[in-house]
PDB file of C-alpha atoms in Angstrom:
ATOM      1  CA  UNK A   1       9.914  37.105  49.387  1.00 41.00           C
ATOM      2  CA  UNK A   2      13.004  38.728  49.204  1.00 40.00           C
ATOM      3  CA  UNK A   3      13.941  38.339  45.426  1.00 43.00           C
ATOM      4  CA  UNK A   4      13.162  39.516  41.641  1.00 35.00           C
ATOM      5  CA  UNK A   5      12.079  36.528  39.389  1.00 36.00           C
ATOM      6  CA  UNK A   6      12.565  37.563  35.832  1.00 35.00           C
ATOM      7  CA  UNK A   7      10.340  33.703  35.031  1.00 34.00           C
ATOM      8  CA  UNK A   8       7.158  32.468  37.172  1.00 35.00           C
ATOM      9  CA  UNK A   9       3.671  31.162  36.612  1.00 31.00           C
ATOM     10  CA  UNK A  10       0.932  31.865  38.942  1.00 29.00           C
ATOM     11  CA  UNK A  11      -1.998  28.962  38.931  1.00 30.00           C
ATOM     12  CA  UNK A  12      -5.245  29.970  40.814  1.00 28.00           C
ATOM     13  CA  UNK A  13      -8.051  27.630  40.199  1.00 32.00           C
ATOM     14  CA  UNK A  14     -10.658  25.722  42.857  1.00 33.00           C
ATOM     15  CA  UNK A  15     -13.220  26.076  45.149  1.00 30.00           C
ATOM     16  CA  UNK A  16     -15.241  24.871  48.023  1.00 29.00           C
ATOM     17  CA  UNK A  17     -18.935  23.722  48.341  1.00 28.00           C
ATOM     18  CA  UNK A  18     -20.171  24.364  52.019  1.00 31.00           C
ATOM     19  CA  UNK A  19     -24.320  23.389  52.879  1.00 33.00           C
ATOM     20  CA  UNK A  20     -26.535  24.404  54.786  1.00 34.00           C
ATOM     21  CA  UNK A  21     -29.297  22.013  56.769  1.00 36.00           C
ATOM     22  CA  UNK A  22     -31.176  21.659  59.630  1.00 35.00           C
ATOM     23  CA  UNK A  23     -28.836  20.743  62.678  1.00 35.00           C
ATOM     24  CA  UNK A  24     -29.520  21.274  66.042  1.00 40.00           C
ATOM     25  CA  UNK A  25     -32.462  23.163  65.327  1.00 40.00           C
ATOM     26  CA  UNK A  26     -31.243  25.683  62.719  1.00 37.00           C
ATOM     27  CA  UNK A  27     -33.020  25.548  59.514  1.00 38.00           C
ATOM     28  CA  UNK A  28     -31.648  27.821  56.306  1.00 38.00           C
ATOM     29  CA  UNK A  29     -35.191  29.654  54.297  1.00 39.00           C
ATOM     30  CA  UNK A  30     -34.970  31.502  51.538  1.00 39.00           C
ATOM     31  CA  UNK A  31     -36.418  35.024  51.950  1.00 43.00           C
ATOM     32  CA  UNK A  32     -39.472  35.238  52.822  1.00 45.00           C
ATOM     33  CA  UNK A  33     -40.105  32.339  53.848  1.00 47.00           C
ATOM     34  CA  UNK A  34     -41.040  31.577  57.874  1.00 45.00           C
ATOM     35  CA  UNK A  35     -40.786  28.273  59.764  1.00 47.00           C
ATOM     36  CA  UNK A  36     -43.771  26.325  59.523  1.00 47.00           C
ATOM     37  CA  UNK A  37     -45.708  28.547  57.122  1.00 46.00           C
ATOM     38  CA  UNK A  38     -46.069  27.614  53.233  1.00 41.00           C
ATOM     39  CA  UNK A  39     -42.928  28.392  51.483  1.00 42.00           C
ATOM     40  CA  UNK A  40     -42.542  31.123  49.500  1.00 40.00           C
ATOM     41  CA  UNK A  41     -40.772  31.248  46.249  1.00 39.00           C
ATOM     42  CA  UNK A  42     -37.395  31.705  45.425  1.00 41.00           C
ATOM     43  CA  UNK A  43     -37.616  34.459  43.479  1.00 41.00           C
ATOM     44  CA  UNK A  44     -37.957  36.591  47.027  1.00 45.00           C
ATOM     45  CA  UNK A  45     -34.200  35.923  47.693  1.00 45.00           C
ATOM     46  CA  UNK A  46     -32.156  39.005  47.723  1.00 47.00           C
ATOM     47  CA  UNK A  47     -29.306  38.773  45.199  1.00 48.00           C
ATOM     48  CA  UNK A  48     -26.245  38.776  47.391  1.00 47.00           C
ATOM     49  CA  UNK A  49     -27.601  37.950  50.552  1.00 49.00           C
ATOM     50  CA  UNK A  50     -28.557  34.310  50.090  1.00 51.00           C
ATOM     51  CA  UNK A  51     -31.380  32.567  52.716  1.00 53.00           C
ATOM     52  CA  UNK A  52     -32.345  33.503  55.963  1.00 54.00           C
ATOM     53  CA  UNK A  53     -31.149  31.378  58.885  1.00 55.00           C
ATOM     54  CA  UNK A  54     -33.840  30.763  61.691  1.00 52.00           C
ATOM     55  CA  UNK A  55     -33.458  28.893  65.402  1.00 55.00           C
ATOM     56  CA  UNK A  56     -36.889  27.730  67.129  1.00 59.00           C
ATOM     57  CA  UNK A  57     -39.009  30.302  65.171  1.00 60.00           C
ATOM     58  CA  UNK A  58     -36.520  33.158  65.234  1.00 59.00           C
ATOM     59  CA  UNK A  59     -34.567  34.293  62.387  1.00 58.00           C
ATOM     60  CA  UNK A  60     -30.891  34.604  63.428  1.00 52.00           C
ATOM     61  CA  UNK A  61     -28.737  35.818  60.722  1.00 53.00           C
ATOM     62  CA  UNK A  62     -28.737  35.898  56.823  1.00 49.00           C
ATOM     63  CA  UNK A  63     -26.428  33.345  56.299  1.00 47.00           C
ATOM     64  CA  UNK A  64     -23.824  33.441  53.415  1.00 46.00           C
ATOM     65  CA  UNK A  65     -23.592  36.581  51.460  1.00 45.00           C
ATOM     66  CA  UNK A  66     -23.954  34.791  48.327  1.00 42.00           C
ATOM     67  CA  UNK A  67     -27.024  35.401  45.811  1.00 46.00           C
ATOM     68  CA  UNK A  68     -29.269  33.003  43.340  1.00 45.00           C
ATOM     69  CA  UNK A  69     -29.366  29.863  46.538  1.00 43.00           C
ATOM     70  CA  UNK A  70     -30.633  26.671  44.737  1.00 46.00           C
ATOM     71  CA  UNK A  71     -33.030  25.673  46.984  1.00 46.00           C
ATOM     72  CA  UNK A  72     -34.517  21.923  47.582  1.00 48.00           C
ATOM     73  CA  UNK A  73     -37.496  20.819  49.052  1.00 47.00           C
ATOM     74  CA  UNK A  74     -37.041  19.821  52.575  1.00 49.00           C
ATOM     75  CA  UNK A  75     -39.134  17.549  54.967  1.00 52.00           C
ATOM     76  CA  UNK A  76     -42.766  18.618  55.547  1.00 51.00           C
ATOM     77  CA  UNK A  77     -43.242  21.969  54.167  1.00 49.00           C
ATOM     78  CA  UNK A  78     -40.046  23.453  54.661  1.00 53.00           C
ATOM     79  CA  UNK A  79     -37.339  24.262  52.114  1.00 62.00           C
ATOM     80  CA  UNK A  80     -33.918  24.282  52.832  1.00 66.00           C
ATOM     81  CA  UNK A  81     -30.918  25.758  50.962  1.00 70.00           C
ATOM     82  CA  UNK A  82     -27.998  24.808  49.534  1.00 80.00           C
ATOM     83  CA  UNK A  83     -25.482  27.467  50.057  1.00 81.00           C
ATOM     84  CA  UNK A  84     -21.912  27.780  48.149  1.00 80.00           C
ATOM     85  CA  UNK A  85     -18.734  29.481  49.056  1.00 79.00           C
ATOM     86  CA  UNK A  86     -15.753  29.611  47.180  1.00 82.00           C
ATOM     87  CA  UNK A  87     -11.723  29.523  48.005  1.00 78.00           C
ATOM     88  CA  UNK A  88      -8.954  28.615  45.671  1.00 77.00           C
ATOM     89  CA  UNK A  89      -5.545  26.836  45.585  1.00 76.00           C
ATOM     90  CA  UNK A  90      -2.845  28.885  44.538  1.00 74.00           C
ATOM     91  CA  UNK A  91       0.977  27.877  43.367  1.00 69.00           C
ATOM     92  CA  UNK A  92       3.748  29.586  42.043  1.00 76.00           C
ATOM     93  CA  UNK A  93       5.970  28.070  40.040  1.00 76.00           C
ATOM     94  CA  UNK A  94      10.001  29.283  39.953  1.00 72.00           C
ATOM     95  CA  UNK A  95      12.584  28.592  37.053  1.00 75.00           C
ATOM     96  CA  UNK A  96      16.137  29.852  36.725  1.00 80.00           C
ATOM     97  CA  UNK A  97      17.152  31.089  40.050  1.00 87.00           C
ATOM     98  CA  UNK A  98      18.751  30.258  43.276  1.00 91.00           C
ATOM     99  CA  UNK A  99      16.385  31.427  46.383  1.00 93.00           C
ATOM    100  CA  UNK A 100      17.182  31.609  49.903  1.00 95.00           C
ATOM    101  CA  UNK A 101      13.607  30.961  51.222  1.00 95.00           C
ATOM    102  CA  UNK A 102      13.662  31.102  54.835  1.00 96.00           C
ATOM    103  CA  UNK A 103      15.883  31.487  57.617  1.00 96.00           C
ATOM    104  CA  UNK A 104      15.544  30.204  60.811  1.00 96.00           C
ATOM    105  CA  UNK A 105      15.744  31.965  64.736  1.00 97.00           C
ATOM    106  CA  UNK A 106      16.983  29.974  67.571  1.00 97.00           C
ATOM    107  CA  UNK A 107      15.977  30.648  71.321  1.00 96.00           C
ATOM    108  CA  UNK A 108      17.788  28.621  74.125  1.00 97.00           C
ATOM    109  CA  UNK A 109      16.366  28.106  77.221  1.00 96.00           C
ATOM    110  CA  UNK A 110      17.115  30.299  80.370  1.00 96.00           C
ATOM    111  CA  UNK A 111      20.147  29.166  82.045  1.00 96.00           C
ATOM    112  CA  UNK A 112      21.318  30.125  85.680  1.00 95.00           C
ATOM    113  CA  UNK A 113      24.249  32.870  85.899  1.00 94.00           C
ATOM    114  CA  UNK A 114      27.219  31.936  87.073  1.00 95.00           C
ATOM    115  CA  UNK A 115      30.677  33.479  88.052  1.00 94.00           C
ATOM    116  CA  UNK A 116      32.625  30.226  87.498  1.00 94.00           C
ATOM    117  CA  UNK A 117      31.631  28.297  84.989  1.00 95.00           C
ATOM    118  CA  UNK A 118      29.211  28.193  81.255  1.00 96.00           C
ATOM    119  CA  UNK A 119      26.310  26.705  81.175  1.00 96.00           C
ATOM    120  CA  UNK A 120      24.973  25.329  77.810  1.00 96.00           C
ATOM    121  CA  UNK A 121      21.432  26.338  77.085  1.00 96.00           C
ATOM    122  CA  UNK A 122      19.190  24.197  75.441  1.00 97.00           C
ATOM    123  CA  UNK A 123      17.056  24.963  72.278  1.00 97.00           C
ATOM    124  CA  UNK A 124      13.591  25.929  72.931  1.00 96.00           C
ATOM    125  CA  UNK A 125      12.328  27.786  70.156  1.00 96.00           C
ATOM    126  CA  UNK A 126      12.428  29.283  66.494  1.00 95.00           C
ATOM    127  CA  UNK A 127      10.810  33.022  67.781  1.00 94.00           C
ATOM    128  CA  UNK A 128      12.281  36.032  66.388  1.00 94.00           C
ATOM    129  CA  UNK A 129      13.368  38.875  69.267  1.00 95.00           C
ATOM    130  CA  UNK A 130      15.408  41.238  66.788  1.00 95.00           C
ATOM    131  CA  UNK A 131      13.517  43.779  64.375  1.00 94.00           C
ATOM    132  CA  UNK A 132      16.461  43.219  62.012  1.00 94.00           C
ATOM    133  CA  UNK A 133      15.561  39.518  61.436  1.00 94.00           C
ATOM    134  CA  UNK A 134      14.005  38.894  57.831  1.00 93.00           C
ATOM    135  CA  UNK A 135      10.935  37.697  59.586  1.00 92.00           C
ATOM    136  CA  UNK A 136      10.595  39.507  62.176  1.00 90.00           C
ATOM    137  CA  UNK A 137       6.904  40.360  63.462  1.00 86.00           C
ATOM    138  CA  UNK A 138       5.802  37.962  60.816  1.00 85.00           C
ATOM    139  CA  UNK A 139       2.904  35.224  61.875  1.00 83.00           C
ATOM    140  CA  UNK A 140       5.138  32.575  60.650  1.00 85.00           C
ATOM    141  CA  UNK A 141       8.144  31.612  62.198  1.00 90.00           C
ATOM    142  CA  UNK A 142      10.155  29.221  60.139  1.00 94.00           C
ATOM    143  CA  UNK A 143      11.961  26.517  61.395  1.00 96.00           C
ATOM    144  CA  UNK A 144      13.950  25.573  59.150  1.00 96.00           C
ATOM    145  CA  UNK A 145      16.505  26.858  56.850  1.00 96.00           C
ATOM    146  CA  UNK A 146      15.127  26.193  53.555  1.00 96.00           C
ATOM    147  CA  UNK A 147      17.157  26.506  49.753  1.00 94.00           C
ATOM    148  CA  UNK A 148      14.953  26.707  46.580  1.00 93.00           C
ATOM    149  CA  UNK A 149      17.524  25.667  43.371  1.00 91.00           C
ATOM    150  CA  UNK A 150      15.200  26.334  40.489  1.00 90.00           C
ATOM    151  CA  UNK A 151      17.680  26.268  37.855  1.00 86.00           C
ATOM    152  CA  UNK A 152      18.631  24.684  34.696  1.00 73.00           C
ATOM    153  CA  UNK A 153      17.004  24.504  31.354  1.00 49.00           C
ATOM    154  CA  UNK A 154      15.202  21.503  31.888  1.00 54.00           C
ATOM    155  CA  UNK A 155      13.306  19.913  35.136  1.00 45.00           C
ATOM    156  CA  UNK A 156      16.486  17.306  35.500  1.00 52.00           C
ATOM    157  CA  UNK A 157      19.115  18.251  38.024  1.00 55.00           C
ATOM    158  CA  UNK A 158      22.528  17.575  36.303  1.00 55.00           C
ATOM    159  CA  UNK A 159      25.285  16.908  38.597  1.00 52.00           C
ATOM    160  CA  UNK A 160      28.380  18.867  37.947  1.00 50.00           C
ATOM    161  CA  UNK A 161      31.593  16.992  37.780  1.00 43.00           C
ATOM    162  CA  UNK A 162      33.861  19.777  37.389  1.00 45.00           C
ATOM    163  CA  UNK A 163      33.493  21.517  41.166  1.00 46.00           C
ATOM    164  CA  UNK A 164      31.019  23.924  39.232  1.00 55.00           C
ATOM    165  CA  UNK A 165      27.826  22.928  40.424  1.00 73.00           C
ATOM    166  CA  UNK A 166      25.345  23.608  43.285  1.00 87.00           C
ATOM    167  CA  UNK A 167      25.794  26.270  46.259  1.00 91.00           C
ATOM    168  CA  UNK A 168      27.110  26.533  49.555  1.00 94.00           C
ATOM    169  CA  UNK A 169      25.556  28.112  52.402  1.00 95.00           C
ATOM    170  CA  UNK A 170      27.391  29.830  55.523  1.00 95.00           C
ATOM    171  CA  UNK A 171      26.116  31.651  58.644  1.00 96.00           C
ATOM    172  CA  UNK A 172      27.699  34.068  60.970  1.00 95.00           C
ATOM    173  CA  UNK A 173      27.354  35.267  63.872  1.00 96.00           C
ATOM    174  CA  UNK A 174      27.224  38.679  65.518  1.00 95.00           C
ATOM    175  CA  UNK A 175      28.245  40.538  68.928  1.00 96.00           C
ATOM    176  CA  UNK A 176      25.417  39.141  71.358  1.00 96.00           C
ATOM    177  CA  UNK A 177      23.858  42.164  73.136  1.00 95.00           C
ATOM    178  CA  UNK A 178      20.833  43.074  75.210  1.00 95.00           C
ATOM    179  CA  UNK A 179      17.793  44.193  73.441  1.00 96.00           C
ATOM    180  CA  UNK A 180      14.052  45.622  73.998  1.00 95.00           C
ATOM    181  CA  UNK A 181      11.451  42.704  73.648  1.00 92.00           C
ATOM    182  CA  UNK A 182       9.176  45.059  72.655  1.00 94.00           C
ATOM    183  CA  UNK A 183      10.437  47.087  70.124  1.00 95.00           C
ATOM    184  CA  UNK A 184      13.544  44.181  69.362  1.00 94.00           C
ATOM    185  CA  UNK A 185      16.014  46.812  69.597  1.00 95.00           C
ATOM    186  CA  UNK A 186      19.557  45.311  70.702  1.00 94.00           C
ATOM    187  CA  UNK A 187      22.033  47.251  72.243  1.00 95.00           C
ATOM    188  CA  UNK A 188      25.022  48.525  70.044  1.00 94.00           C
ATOM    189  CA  UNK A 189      27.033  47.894  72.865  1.00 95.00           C
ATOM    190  CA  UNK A 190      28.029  44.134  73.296  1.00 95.00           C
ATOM    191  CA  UNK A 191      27.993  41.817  76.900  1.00 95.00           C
ATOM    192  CA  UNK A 192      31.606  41.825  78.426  1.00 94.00           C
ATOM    193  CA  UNK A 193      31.721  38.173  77.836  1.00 94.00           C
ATOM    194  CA  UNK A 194      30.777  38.832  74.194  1.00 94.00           C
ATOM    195  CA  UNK A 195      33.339  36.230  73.009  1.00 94.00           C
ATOM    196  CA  UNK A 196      32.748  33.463  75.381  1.00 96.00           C
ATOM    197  CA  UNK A 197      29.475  32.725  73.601  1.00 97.00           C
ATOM    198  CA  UNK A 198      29.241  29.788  70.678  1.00 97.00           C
ATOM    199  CA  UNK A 199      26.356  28.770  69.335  1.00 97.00           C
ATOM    200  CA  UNK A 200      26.547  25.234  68.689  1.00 97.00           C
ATOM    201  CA  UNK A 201      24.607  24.147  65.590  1.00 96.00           C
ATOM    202  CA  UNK A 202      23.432  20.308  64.685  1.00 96.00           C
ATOM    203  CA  UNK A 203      21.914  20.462  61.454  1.00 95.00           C
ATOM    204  CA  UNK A 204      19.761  17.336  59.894  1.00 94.00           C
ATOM    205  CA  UNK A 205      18.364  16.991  56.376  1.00 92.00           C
ATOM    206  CA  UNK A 206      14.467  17.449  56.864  1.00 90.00           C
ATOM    207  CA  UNK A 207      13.425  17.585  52.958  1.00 87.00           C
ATOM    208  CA  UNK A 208      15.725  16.980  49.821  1.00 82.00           C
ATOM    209  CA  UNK A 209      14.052  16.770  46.329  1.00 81.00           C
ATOM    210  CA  UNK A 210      15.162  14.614  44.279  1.00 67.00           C
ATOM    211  CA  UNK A 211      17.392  12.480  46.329  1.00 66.00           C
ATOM    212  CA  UNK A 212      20.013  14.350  45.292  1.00 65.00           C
ATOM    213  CA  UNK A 213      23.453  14.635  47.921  1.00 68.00           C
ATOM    214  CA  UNK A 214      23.239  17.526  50.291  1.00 79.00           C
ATOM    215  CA  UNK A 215      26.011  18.523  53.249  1.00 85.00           C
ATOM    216  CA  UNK A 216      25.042  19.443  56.539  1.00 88.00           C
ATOM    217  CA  UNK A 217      26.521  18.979  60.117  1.00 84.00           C
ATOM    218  CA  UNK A 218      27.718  19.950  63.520  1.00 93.00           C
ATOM    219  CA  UNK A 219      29.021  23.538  63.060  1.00 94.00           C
ATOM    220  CA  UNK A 220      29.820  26.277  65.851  1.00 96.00           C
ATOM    221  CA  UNK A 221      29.567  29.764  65.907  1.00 96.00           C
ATOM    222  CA  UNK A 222      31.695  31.924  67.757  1.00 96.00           C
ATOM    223  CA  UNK A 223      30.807  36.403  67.563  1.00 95.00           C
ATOM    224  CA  UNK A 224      32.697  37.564  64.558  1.00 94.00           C
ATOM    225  CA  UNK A 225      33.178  34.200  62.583  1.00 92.00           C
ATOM    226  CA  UNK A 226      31.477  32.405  60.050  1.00 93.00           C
ATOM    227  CA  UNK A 227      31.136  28.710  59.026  1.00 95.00           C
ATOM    228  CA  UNK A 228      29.239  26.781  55.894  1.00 95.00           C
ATOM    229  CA  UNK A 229      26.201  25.229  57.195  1.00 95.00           C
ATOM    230  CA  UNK A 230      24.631  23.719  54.151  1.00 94.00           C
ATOM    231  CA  UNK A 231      26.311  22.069  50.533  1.00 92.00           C
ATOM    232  CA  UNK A 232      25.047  20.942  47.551  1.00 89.00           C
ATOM    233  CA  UNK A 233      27.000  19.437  43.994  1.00 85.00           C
ATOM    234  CA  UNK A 234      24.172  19.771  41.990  1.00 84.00           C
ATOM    235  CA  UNK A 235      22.530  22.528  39.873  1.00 86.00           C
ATOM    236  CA  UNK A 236      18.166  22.015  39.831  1.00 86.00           C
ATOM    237  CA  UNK A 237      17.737  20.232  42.734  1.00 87.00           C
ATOM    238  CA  UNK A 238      14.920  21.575  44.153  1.00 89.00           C
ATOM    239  CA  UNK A 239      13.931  22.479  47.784  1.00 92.00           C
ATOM    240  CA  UNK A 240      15.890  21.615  50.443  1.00 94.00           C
ATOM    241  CA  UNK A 241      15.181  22.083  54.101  1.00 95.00           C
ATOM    242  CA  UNK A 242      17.824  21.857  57.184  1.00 95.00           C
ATOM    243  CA  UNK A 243      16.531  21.960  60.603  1.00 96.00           C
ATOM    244  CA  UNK A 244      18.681  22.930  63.407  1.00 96.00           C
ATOM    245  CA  UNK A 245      16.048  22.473  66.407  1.00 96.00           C
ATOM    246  CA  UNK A 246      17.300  18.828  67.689  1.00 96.00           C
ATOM    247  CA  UNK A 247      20.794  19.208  69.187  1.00 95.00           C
ATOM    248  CA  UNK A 248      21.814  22.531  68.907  1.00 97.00           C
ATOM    249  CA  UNK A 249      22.903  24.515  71.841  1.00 97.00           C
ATOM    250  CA  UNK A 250      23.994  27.836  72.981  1.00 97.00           C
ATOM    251  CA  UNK A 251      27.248  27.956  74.948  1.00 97.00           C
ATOM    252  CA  UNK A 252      26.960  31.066  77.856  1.00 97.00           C
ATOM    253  CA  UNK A 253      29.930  32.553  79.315  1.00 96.00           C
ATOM    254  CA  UNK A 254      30.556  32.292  82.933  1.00 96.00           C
ATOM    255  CA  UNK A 255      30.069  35.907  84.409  1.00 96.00           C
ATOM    256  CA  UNK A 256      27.817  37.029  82.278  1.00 96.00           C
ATOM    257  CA  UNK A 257      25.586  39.121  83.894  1.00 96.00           C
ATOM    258  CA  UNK A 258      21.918  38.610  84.407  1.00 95.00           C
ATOM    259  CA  UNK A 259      19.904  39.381  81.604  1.00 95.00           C
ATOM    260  CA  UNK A 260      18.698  39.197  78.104  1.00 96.00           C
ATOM    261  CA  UNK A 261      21.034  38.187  75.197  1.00 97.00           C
ATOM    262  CA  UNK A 262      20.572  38.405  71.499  1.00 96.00           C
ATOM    263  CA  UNK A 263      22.824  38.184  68.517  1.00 96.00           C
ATOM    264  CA  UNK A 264      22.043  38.566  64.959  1.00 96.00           C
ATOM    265  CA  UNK A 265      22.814  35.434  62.639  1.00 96.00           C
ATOM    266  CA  UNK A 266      23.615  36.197  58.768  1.00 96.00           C
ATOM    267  CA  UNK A 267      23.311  33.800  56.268  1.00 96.00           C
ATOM    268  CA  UNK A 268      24.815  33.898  52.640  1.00 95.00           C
ATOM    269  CA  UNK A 269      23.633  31.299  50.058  1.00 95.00           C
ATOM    270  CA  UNK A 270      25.954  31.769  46.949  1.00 93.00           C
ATOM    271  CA  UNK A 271      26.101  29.624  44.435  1.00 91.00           C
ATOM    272  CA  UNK A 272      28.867  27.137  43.092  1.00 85.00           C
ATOM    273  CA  UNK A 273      27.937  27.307  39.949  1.00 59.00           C
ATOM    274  CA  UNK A 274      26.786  30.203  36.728  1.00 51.00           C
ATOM    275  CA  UNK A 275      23.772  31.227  37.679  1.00 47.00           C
ATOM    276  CA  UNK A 276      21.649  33.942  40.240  1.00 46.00           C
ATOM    277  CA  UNK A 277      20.699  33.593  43.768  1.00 49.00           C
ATOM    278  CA  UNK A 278      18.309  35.717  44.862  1.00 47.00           C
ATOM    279  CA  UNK A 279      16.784  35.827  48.429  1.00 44.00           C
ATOM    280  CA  UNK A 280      13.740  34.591  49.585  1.00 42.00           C
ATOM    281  CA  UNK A 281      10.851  35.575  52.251  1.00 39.00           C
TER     282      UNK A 281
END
């Protein structure tokens, strides 16, 4: 993420219990041990490298890197182990600030040039193509536009009467240009029909703690102008998440030439209220 948190708690705690049996032929021995004989006993494991894995008489691999298997008596003379691995579930928990968490990308579908008339392109996807995008070569693309309001001194959001409270967020948009899908390097020289473009957003409520009223809509985007996108009256009201991926559309200039077009998209979350916004990643 993009942001210092003066207050957060990190949890860590679980784990996961994962056995090993016969199936399909694979049996799990402890070391030492070989399919068919008399077992041998468990003190021959190695620490750290847990049983041996065999397939129709053949050993195969070592199986789970994990020392001191508990192992059980199996059918006949075999002995099988029980083999653990651990994970963990993880959560941070934020107080006292404003976080913009993620920002979302939109790609239109191709659209046919023409010399007398726009064409509106439909949304396709949420991939990045500019290396100045927050999330750019990152595995996760988000898809939504997503507010984190963490503040307050208790875990009630309080709504503010007096125009105070909650946060506003806008976006803008840049000169569209062509860039380099493989480095994501747009040109600093904008399309002719720079101004012709508007991007056309429908945004829709996908997540809203609390219940508590949030303010989103149809909004276009024309190069060089801005427009709020996202309102809230209240201060603590959690995560919310707008998602702009059913409706929106991308308005292309007639005679625009062939090509492809990008344009960055900035978005400022400030608050209506005393308190920090930080952002998010």
């Amino acid at each position: 993420m993009l942001f210092n948190k003066k207050s957060m708690l990190t949890l860590f705690a679980g784990a996961a219990l994962l056995s090993a049996s016969a199936l399909n032929g694979v049996s799990a021995f402890a070391d030492g041990d070989t399919p068919g004989g008399s077992p041998t006993s468990s003190s021959n494991d190695t620490p750290g490298k847990g049983p041996s894995i065999y397939k129709d008489g053949q050993k195969v691999s070592r199986g789970f890197d994990f020392g001191n298997s508990k192992l059980n008596q199996g059918a006949g003379d075999k002995r099988f182990a029980t083999v653990s691995g651990y994970s963990d579930a993880h959560v941070r928990v934020v107080q006292g600030y404003l976080v913009l968490e993620t920002v979302p990308s939109l790609g239109f579908k191709d659209v046919a040039q023409s010399n007398s008339k726009d064409h509106s392109a439909e949304f396709q996807d949420n991939k990045t193509v500019l290396n100045t995008d927050s999330f750019w070569n990152n595995q996760n693309q988000p898809q939504t536009l997503e507010v984190l309001d963490a503040r307050g001194s208790d875990a009630t959001p309080s709504t503010q009467n007096n125009g105070n409270g909650g946060y506003n967020v806008s976006a803008s948009l840049g000169n569209f240009a062509t860039y380099d899908s493989n480095t994501g390097q747009a040109s600093s020289n904008p399309v002719t029909t720079n101004n012709g473009f508007s991007l056309n957003l429908a945004g829709k409520i996908q997540k809203n703690d609390d219940n508590y009223r949030s303010n989103t809509g149809n909004v276009s985007l024309n190069p060089g102008k801005s427009n709020n996108v996202l309102s809230n009256n209240t201060i603590g009201s959690g995560t919310t998440d707008v998602n702009f991926n059913n409706g929106s559309n991308l308005t292309v200039p007639a005679n625009t030439p062939g090509g492809q077009y990008a344009a960055p998209i900035t978005w400022t979350l400030a608050p209506t209220a005393d308190g920090q916004n930080v952002n998010g990643q």
